[in-house]
Amino acid sequence: MNDHDKRSIDRRSVIKAAASAGLVGLAGCSGGAPEDGDGGDGGDSSDGGDGESTDSSTDSGSETYTIGMVDSLSGSLSAFGQRNQRGKEIALDDINSVGVGGGELEISQQDDQSTSQGGVSAAQTLVNQEEVPLLIGTVGSGVSTAIHESVVQNTDVVQISQNSTSPNLTNFPDLLRMPPAGKAQAEAISTLLEDDGQESAALAWINNDYGQSVGEAFLDSFDGEIVYNEPHDQGQSSYSSTISSMSDTDADAWVFITYQPEFATMSQEAFDLGVTDQAAWYGGDSVKGPKVLESAPEGSLNGMKAVVPSVPQDAENYQAFVSEFEDRFGEEPTSWSAYAYDAVVVSALAIEAADEFTGSALMEVVRDVTRPEGEEATTYEEAHEILANGGSPSDVDYTGVSGPIDLDENGDPVGLLQVFEVVDHAYESAGFIEG
């Protein structure tokens, strides 16, 4: 473990002052539970999942373009899915108020039940039976990868994940995604430890693609000593063995790459065992969230730092999205809702820009409508107008409500991250990171 090759990074160029221009981190985790998992419309707003054909006609005779969406409507990641549904609803309304390809967009939806097996089954229904040319899906990184490898790869179908952040997705260039890769998050956590003078770390990671890949990225970037490096399974009733093992080390810092339910249990058990103050605590996005603080004894997590995906708070299009979200659902969106919104809009722009409604035609243009070479458009309507007036895909640079997208050759976007610290049993911003 101590012989692991480690790579240092320029810490001063990574973490920026907390007073940097208005950005806000809205937590969640690729594969974990978001900040707020107690609300949502679940699958009730689903626009399909019942075998709708890919091409049909509306009552008025205009074209209906049906794409697929695999989302976590049940299971451990359902809080993500509920938030995605809200972002999806707003996006569909914005798109269909303007139109796409002379018609309207519909989404046929399936539940992955927060599992790889469920995701593959859901994708098979959409791709093999309904023959959708584009698939939005899904939350968990391992589920998105399983869908790609088992169903999408070697077909013409375009796949865009709305929430997955695992660094491993970069190895599948045709698996596109909206949120930033977890590699930047892992490097930022490492930088936090080094800036705080932590010379050794105990690392606990959830035993799946997300946990393993982000954990490995942390190991690659941390220059200190790793004194504990072990996985834990999802959905266990107790993690006291993990906490006890970490406590048996003399680590300066404990690092958690896990999901919100698992971390909430760990933090409570650490308090029960009297070891909360033994080391400084750090983590990925799912150690931030009201459910964590609700389950942790008052003050027990003070000083903990988390790195989470962020969005440009002061951007006009994001503020419009927040206003609509609050009006309809009575609360602010998380960044994950914004990513889901942008996944739907980018899909619609690809349909508008493509020569035909096929996967191969959509794949040719889907990256182009997000790249900075084109004219910036911060709403679907603006981007649609450029294309409808004869513009080419490369004439459009859609800058979404989640910020610049700019999908690269690996299907990864430009991303923003934010650091939070628990102070007086509340999360306070501690700076921003460009992913």
PDB file of N, CA and C in Angstrom, residues 43 45-52 66-67 69 88 106-110 126 130:
ATOM      1  N   GLY A  43     -41.721   8.055  -9.871  1.00  0.00           N
ATOM      2  CA  GLY A  43     -41.959   7.737 -11.262  1.00  0.00           C
ATOM      3  C   GLY A  43     -43.291   8.237 -11.749  1.00  0.00           C
ATOM      4  N   SER A  45     -44.236  10.985 -12.797  1.00  0.00           N
ATOM      5  CA  SER A  45     -44.198  11.885 -13.936  1.00  0.00           C
ATOM      6  C   SER A  45     -43.631  11.220 -15.167  1.00  0.00           C
ATOM      7  N   SER A  46     -43.449   9.912 -15.117  1.00  0.00           N
ATOM      8  CA  SER A  46     -42.901   9.177 -16.251  1.00  0.00           C
ATOM      9  C   SER A  46     -43.708   9.425 -17.510  1.00  0.00           C
ATOM     10  N   ASP A  47     -42.977   9.582 -18.614  1.00  0.00           N
ATOM     11  CA  ASP A  47     -43.645   9.832 -19.869  1.00  0.00           C
ATOM     12  C   ASP A  47     -43.740   8.590 -20.726  1.00  0.00           C
ATOM     13  N   GLY A  48     -43.447   7.457 -20.193  1.00  0.00           N
ATOM     14  CA  GLY A  48     -43.498   6.284 -21.040  1.00  0.00           C
ATOM     15  C   GLY A  48     -43.253   5.046 -20.239  1.00  0.00           C
ATOM     16  N   GLY A  49     -42.410   4.169 -20.814  1.00  0.00           N
ATOM     17  CA  GLY A  49     -42.131   2.911 -20.172  1.00  0.00           C
ATOM     18  C   GLY A  49     -43.199   1.891 -20.497  1.00  0.00           C
ATOM     19  N   ASP A  50     -44.100   2.209 -21.437  1.00  0.00           N
ATOM     20  CA  ASP A  50     -45.183   1.295 -21.730  1.00  0.00           C
ATOM     21  C   ASP A  50     -45.154   0.828 -23.169  1.00  0.00           C
ATOM     22  N   GLY A  51     -43.962   0.903 -23.754  1.00  0.00           N
ATOM     23  CA  GLY A  51     -43.812   0.352 -25.086  1.00  0.00           C
ATOM     24  C   GLY A  51     -44.198   1.284 -26.201  1.00  0.00           C
ATOM     25  N   GLU A  52     -44.085   2.585 -26.008  1.00  0.00           N
ATOM     26  CA  GLU A  52     -44.382   3.511 -27.075  1.00  0.00           C
ATOM     27  C   GLU A  52     -43.405   3.325 -28.224  1.00  0.00           C
ATOM     28  N   THR A  66     -39.540   9.991 -29.750  1.00  0.00           N
ATOM     29  CA  THR A  66     -39.498   9.305 -28.465  1.00  0.00           C
ATOM     30  C   THR A  66     -38.094   8.785 -28.196  1.00  0.00           C
ATOM     31  N   ILE A  67     -37.513   9.231 -27.085  1.00  0.00           N
ATOM     32  CA  ILE A  67     -36.231   8.717 -26.620  1.00  0.00           C
ATOM     33  C   ILE A  67     -36.477   7.952 -25.325  1.00  0.00           C
ATOM     34  N   MET A  69     -35.378   6.721 -21.248  1.00  0.00           N
ATOM     35  CA  MET A  69     -34.709   7.162 -20.026  1.00  0.00           C
ATOM     36  C   MET A  69     -34.759   6.037 -19.011  1.00  0.00           C
ATOM     37  N   LYS A  88     -36.329  16.640 -15.448  1.00  0.00           N
ATOM     38  CA  LYS A  88     -36.835  16.148 -16.732  1.00  0.00           C
ATOM     39  C   LYS A  88     -38.162  16.813 -17.085  1.00  0.00           C
ATOM     40  N   GLU A 106     -40.952  13.146 -26.568  1.00  0.00           N
ATOM     41  CA  GLU A 106     -41.498  12.316 -25.505  1.00  0.00           C
ATOM     42  C   GLU A 106     -40.396  11.420 -24.959  1.00  0.00           C
ATOM     43  N   ILE A 107     -40.531  11.027 -23.697  1.00  0.00           N
ATOM     44  CA  ILE A 107     -39.547  10.158 -23.055  1.00  0.00           C
ATOM     45  C   ILE A 107     -40.243   8.910 -22.543  1.00  0.00           C
ATOM     46  N   SER A 108     -39.812   7.778 -23.051  1.00  0.00           N
ATOM     47  CA  SER A 108     -40.296   6.490 -22.558  1.00  0.00           C
ATOM     48  C   SER A 108     -39.353   6.041 -21.459  1.00  0.00           C
ATOM     49  N   GLN A 109     -39.891   5.734 -20.314  1.00  0.00           N
ATOM     50  CA  GLN A 109     -39.068   5.579 -19.114  1.00  0.00           C
ATOM     51  C   GLN A 109     -39.169   4.194 -18.496  1.00  0.00           C
ATOM     52  N   GLN A 110     -38.049   3.755 -17.926  1.00  0.00           N
ATOM     53  CA  GLN A 110     -37.987   2.495 -17.205  1.00  0.00           C
ATOM     54  C   GLN A 110     -37.212   2.689 -15.903  1.00  0.00           C
ATOM     55  N   LEU A 126     -36.057  -0.702 -23.640  1.00  0.00           N
ATOM     56  CA  LEU A 126     -36.079   0.534 -24.414  1.00  0.00           C
ATOM     57  C   LEU A 126     -35.343   0.403 -25.741  1.00  0.00           C
ATOM     58  N   GLU A 130     -38.407  -1.215 -27.842  1.00  0.00           N
ATOM     59  CA  GLU A 130     -38.964   0.050 -28.317  1.00  0.00           C
ATOM     60  C   GLU A 130     -38.091   0.724 -29.364  1.00  0.00           C
TER      61      GLU A 130
END
